[in-house]
mmCIF file of C-alpha atoms in Angstrom:
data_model
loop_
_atom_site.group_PDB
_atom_site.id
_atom_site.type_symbol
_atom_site.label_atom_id
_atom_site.label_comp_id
_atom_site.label_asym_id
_atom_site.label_seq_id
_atom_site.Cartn_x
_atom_site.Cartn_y
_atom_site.Cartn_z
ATOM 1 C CA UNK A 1 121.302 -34.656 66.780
ATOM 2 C CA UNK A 2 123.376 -34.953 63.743
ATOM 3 C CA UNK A 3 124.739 -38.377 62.622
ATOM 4 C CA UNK A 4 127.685 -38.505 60.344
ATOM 5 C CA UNK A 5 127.461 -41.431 57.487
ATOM 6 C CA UNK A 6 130.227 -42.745 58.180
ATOM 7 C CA UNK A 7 130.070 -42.708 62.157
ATOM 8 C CA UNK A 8 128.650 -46.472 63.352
ATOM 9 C CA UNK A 9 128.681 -45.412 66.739
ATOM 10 C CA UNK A 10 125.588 -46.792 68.071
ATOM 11 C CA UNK A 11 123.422 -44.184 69.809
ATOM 12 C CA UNK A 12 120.420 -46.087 71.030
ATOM 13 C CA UNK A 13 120.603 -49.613 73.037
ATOM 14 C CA UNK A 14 120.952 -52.576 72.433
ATOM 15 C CA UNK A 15 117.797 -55.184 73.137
ATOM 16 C CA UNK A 16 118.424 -57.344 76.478
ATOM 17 C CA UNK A 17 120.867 -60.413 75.768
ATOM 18 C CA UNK A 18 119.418 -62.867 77.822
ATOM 19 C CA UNK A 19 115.461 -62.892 77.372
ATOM 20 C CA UNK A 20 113.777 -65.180 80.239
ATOM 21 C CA UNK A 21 111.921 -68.265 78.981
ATOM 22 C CA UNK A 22 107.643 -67.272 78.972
ATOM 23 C CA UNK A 23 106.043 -69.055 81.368
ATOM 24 C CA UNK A 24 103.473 -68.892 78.930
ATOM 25 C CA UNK A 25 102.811 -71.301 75.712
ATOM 26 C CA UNK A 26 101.941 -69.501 72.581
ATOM 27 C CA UNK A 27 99.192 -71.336 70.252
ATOM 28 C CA UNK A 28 100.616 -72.787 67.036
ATOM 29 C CA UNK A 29 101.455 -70.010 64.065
ATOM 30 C CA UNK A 30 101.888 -67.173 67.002
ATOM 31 C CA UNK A 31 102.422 -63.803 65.238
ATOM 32 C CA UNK A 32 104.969 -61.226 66.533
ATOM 33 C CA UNK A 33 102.921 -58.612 64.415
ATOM 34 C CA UNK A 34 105.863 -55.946 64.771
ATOM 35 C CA UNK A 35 109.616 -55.653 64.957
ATOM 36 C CA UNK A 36 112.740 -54.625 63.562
ATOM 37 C CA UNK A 37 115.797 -55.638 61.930
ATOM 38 C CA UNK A 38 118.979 -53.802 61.649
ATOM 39 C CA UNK A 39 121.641 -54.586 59.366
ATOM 40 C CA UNK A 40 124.038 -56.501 59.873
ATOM 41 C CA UNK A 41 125.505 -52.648 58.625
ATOM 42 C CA UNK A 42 128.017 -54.063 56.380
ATOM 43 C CA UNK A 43 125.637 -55.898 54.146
ATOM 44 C CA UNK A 44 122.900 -53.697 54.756
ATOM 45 C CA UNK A 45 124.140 -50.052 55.308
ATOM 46 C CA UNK A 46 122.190 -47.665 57.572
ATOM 47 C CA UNK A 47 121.209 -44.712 55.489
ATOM 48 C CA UNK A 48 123.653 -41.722 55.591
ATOM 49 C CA UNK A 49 120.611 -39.260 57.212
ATOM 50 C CA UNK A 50 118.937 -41.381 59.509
ATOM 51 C CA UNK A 51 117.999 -40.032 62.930
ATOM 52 C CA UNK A 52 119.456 -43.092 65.401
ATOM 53 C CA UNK A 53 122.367 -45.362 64.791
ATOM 54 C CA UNK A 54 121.761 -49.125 66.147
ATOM 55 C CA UNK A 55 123.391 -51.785 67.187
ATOM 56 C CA UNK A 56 123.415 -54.304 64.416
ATOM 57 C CA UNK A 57 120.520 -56.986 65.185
ATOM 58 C CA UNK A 58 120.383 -58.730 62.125
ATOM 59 C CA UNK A 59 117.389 -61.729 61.221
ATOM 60 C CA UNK A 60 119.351 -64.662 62.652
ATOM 61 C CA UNK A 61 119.064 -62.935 66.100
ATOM 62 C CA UNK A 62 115.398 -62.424 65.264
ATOM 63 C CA UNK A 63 114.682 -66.342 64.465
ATOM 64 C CA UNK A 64 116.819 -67.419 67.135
ATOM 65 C CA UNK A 65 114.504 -65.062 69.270
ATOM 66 C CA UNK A 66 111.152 -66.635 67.958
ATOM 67 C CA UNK A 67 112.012 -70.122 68.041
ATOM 68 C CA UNK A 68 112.922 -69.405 71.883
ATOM 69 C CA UNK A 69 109.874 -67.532 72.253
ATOM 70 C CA UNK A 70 107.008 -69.581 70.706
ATOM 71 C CA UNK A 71 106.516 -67.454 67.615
ATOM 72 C CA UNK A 72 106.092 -69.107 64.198
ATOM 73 C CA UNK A 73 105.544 -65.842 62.354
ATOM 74 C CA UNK A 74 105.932 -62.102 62.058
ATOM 75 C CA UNK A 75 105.744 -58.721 60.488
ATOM 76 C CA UNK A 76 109.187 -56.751 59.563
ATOM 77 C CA UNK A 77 108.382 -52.855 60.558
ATOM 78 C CA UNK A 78 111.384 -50.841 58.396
ATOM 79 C CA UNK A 79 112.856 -48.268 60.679
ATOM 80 C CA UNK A 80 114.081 -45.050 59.486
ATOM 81 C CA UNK A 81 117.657 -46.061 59.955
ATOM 82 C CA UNK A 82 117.475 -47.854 56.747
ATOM 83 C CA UNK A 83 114.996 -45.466 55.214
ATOM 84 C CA UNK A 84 113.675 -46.212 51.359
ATOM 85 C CA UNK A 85 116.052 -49.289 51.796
ATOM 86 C CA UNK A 86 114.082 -52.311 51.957
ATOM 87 C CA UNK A 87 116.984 -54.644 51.402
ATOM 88 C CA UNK A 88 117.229 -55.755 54.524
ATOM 89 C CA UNK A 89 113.027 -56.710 54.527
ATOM 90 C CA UNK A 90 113.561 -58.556 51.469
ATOM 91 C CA UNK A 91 115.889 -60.419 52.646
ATOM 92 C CA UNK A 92 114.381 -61.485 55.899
ATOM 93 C CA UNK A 93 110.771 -62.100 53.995
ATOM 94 C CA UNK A 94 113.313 -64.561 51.578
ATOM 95 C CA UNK A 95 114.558 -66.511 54.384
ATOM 96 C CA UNK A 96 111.485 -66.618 56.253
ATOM 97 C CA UNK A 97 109.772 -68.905 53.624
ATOM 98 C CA UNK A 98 106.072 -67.384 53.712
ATOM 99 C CA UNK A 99 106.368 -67.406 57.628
ATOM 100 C CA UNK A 100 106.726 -63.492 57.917
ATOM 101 C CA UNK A 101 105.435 -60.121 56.322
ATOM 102 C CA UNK A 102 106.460 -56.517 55.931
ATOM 103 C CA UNK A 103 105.595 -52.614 56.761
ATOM 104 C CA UNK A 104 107.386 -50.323 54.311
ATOM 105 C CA UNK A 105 108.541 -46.927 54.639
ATOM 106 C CA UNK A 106 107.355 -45.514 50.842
ATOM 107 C CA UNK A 107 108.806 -42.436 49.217
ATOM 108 C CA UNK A 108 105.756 -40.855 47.079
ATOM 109 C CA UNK A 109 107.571 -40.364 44.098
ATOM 110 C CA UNK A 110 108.077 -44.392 44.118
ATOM 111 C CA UNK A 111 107.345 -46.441 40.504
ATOM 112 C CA UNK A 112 104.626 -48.945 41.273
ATOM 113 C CA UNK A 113 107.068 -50.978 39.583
ATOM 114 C CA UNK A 114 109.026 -50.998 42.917
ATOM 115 C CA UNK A 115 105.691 -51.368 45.095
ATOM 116 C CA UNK A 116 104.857 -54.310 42.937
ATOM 117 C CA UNK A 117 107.888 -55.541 43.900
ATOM 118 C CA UNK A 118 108.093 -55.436 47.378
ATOM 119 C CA UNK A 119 104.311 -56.601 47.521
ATOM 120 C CA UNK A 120 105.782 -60.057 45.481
ATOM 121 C CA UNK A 121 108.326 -60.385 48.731
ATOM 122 C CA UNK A 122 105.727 -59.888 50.834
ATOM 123 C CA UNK A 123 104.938 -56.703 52.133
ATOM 124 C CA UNK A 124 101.468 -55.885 53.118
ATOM 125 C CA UNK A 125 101.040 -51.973 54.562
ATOM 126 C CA UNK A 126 103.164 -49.232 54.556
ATOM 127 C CA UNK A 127 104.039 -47.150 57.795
ATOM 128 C CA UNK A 128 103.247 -43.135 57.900
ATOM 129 C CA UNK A 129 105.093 -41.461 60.932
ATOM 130 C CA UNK A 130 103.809 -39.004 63.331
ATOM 131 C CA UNK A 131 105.808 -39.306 66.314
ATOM 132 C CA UNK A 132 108.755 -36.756 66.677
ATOM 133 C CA UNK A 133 111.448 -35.646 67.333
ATOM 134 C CA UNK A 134 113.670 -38.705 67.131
ATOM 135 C CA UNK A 135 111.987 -40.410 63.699
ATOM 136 C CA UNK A 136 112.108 -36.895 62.354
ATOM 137 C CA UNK A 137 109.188 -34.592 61.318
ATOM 138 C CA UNK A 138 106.062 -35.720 59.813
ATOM 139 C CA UNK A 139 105.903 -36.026 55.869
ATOM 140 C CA UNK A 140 103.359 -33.290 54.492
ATOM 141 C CA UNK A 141 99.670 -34.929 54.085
ATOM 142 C CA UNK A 142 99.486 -34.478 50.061
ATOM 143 C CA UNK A 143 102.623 -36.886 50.312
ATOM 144 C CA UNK A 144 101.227 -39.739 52.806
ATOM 145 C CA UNK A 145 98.248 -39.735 50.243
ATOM 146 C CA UNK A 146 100.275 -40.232 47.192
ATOM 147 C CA UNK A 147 101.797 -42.890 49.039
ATOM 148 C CA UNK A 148 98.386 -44.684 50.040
ATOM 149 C CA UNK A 149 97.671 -44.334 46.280
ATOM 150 C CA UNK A 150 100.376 -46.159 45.570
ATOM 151 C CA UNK A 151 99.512 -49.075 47.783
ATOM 152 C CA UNK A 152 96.103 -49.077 47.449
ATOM 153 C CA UNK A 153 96.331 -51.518 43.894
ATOM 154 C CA UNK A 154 97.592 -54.163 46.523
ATOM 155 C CA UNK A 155 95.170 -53.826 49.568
ATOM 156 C CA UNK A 156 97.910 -52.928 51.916
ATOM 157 C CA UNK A 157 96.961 -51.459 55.527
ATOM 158 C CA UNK A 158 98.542 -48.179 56.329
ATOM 159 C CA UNK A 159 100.282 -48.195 59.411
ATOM 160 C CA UNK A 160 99.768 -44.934 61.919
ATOM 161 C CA UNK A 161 102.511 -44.526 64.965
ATOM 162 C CA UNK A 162 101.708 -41.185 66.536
ATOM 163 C CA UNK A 163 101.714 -40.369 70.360
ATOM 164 C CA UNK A 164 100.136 -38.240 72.728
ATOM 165 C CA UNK A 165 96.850 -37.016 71.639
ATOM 166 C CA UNK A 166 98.044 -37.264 68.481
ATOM 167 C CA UNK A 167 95.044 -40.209 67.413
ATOM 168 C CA UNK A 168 92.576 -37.496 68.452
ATOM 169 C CA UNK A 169 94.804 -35.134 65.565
ATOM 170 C CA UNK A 170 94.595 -37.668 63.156
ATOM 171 C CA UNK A 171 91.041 -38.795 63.892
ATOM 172 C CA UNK A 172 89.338 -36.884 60.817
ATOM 173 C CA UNK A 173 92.183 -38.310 58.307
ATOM 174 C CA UNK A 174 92.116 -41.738 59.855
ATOM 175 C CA UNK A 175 88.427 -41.973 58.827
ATOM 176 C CA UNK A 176 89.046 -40.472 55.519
ATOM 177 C CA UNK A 177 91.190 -43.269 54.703
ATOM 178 C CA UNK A 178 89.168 -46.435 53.136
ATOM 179 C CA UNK A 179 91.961 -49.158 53.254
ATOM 180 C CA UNK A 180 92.676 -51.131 56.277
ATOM 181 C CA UNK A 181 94.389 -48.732 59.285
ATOM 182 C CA UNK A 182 96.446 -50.316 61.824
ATOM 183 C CA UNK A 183 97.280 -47.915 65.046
ATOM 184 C CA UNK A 184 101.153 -48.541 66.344
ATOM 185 C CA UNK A 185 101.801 -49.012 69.998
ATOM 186 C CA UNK A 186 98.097 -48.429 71.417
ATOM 187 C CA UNK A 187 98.606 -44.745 69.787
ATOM 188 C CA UNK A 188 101.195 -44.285 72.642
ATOM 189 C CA UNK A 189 98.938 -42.685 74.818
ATOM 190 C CA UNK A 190 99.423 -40.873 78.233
ATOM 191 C CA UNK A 191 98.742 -43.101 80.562
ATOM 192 C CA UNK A 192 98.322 -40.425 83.028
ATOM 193 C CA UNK A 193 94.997 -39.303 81.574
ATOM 194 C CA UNK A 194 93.396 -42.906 82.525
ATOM 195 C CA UNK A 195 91.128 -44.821 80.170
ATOM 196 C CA UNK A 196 88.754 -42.357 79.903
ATOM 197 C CA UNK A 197 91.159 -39.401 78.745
ATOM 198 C CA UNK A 198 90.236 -38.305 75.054
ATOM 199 C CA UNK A 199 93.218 -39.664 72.924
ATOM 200 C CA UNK A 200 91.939 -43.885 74.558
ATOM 201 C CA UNK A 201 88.409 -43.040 74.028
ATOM 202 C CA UNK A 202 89.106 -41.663 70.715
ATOM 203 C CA UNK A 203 91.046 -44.908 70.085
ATOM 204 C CA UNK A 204 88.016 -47.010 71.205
ATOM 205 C CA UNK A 205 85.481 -44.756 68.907
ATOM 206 C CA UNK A 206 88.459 -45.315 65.708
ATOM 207 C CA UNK A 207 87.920 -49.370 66.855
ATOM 208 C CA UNK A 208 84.227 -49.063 66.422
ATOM 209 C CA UNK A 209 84.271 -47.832 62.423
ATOM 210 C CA UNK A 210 85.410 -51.888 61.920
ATOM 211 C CA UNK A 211 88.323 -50.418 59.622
ATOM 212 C CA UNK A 212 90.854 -49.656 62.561
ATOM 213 C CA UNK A 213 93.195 -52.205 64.093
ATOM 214 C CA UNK A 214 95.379 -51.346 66.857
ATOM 215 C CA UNK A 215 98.603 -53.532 68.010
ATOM 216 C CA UNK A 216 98.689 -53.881 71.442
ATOM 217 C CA UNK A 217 102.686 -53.758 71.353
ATOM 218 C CA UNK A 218 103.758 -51.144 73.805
ATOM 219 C CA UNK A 219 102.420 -51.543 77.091
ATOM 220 C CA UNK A 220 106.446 -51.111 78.262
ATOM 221 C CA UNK A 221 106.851 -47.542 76.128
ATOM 222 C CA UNK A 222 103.629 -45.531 77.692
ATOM 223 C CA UNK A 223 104.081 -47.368 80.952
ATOM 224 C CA UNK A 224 105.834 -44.855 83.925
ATOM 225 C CA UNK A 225 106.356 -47.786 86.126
ATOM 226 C CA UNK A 226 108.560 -50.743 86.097
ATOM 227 C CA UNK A 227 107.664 -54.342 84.965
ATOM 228 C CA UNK A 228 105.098 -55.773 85.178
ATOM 229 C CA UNK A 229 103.581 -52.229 83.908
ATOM 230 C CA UNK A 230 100.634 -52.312 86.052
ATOM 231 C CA UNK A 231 99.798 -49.123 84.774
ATOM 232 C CA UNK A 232 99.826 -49.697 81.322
ATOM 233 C CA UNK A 233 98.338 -52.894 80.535
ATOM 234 C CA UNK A 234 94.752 -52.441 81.505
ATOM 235 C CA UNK A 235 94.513 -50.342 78.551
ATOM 236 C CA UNK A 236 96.077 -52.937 76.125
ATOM 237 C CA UNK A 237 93.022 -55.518 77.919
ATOM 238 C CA UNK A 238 90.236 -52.574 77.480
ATOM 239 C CA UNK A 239 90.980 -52.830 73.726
ATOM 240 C CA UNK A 240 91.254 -56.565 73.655
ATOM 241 C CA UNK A 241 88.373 -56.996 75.022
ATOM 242 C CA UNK A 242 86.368 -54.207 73.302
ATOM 243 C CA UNK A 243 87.333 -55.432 69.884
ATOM 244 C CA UNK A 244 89.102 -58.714 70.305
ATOM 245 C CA UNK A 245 88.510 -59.319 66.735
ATOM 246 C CA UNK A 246 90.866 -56.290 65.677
ATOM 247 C CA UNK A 247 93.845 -56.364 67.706
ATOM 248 C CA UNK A 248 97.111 -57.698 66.705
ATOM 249 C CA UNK A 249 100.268 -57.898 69.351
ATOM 250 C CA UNK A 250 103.942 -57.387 68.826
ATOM 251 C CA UNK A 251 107.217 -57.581 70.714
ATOM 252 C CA UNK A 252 108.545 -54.198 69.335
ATOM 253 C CA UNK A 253 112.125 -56.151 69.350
ATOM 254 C CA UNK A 254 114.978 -54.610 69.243
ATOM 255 C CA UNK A 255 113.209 -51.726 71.465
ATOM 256 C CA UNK A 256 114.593 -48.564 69.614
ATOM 257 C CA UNK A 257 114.954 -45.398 70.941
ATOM 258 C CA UNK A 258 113.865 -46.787 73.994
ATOM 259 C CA UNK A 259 114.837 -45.710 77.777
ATOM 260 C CA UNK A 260 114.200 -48.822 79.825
ATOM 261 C CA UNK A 261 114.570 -52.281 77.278
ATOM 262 C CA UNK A 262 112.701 -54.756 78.206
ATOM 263 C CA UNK A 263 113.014 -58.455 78.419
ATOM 264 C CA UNK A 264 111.575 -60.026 75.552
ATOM 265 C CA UNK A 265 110.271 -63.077 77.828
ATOM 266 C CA UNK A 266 108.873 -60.852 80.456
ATOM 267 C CA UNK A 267 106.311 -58.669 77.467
ATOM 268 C CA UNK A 268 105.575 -62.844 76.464
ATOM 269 C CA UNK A 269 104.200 -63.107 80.085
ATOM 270 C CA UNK A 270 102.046 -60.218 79.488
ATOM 271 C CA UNK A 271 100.027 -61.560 77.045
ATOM 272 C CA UNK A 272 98.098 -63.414 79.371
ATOM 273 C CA UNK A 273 97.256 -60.498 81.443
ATOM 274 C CA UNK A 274 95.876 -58.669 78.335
ATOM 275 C CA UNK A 275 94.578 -61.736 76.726
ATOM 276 C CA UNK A 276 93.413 -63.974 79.903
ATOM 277 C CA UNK A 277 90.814 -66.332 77.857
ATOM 278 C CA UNK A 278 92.479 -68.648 75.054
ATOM 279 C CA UNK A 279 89.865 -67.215 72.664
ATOM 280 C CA UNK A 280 90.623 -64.141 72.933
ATOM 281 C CA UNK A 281 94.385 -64.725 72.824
ATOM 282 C CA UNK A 282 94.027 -67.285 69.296
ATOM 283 C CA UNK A 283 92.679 -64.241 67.844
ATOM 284 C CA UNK A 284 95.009 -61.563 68.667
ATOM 285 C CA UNK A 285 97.708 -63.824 68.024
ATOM 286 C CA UNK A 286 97.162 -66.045 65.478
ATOM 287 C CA UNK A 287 93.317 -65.492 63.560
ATOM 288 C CA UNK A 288 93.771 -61.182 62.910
ATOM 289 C CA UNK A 289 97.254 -61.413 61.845
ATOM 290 C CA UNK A 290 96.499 -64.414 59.276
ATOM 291 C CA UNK A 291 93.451 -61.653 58.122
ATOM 292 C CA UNK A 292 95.687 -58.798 58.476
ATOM 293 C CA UNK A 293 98.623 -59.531 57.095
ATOM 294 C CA UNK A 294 97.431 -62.278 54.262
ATOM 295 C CA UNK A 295 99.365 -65.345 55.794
#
């Protein structure tokens, strides 16, 4: 699909309006370890060749939606609609007072003047994309290795969102990499090939080199049955209890390029079917993203 610059016709959803209150308490400095903000588009404008145009959910929405939800901090994930644009990051990680981190999207031939920048606002890992069609094609690997060169003076994670089998793809380069990796959306594997399939046990096997964290956002994009996912979230609790020490969890807010949005109150819920015991829960929650992310 081609998007004109000018054209601000949304072509994605919007997240759910009314989010339902978690029965759930979070413990104190909760970490939404991944979302989005978009725009507002006429302060921050969406870049003229990005692949999906959203509905403008701006970082007041997102605060509003943490204070209602129990979450204290968070990590800003920059989506390909704003591209090398962090402006919109920066400006969240300014407002947010220390209380939130960022994921960049890096262009390899980036100064480290620029890196050095965004790692003073507060960004911590940058995100390399191998899920397609609708982020776009995959960058070519001499370029995603310039760009963990970049990064690697400041310690940042590198961020991996693929699908499908693509973790058992990646598996060679993921364990050529020596900073910290952090797997997107339980690698968005099929469901359908059950917890034993390859791509989840080659997940679990990534887990075991104690370099690999996975966030256990998700459950509602590899699900292929309504809420409460019943499908889906006993492999978000295999890896939370397999390696409850690397696992991070995020609400994936606003949902783009999503078909079925969730409520943002309902994933809350979840966590207590992934996490049951407080332990476990304190440290996917609040003790790996404090590690992770350098709160």
């Amino acid at each position: 699909m081609t998007i004109r610059a000018d054209d601000l016709t949304p072509t994605i959803a919007p997240p759910d309006p009314n989010p339902k209150k978690p029965r759930i308490t979070l413990p104190p400095l909760a970490c939404d370890s991944h979302f989005h903000v978009f725009g507002p588009h006429n302060k921050f404008p969406y870049a003229a060749n990005r692949p999906f145009t959203p509905t403008d959910a701006p970082k007041e929405d997102l605060f509003r939606l943490h204070n209602f939800l129990g979450f204290q901090r968070g990590v800003f994930v920059q989506s390909t609609c704003h591209g090398g644009d962090h402006a919109a990051l920066v400006d969240l990680l300014a407002a947010g007072e220390g209380r939130y981190r960022g994921v960049a999207l890096l262009e390899p031939k980036m100064r480290q003047e620029e890196v050095d920048r965004l790692d003073d606002a507060g960004v911590r890992g940058v995100r390399l994309h191998f899920y397609f069609p609708h982020l776009g094609a995959p960058r070519p690997r001499e370029e995603m290795l310039k760009m963990i060169e970049l990064v690697e003076p400041h310690g940042w994670h590198i961020a991996i969102h693929c699908g499908g089998n693509g973790i058992v793809e990646l598996y060679e380069f993921i364990r050529s990499i020596d900073a910290p990796v952090v797997i997107d959306h339980i690698a968005r594997v099929d469901v359908g090939e059950g917890r034993n399939g390859k791509a989840f046990s080659t997940l679990r096997r990534l887990l075991d080199t104690g370099n690999v964290w996975v966030k256990l956002s998700g459950t509602d994009r590899i699900t292929k049955q309504p809420y409460p996912y019943a499908d889906a979230v006993p492999f978000a609790r295999d890896l939370a209890a397999h390696a409850p020490e690397r696992v991070v969890w995020g609400t994936d807010w606003p949902h783009p390029n999503h078909k079925a949005i969730p409520n943002d109150g309902e994933l809350v819920d979840l966590i207590a079917e992934i996490a049951p015991d407080e332990k476990t829960r304190r440290l996917m929650l609040v003790d790996n993203p404090t590690k992770l992310f350098g709160f």
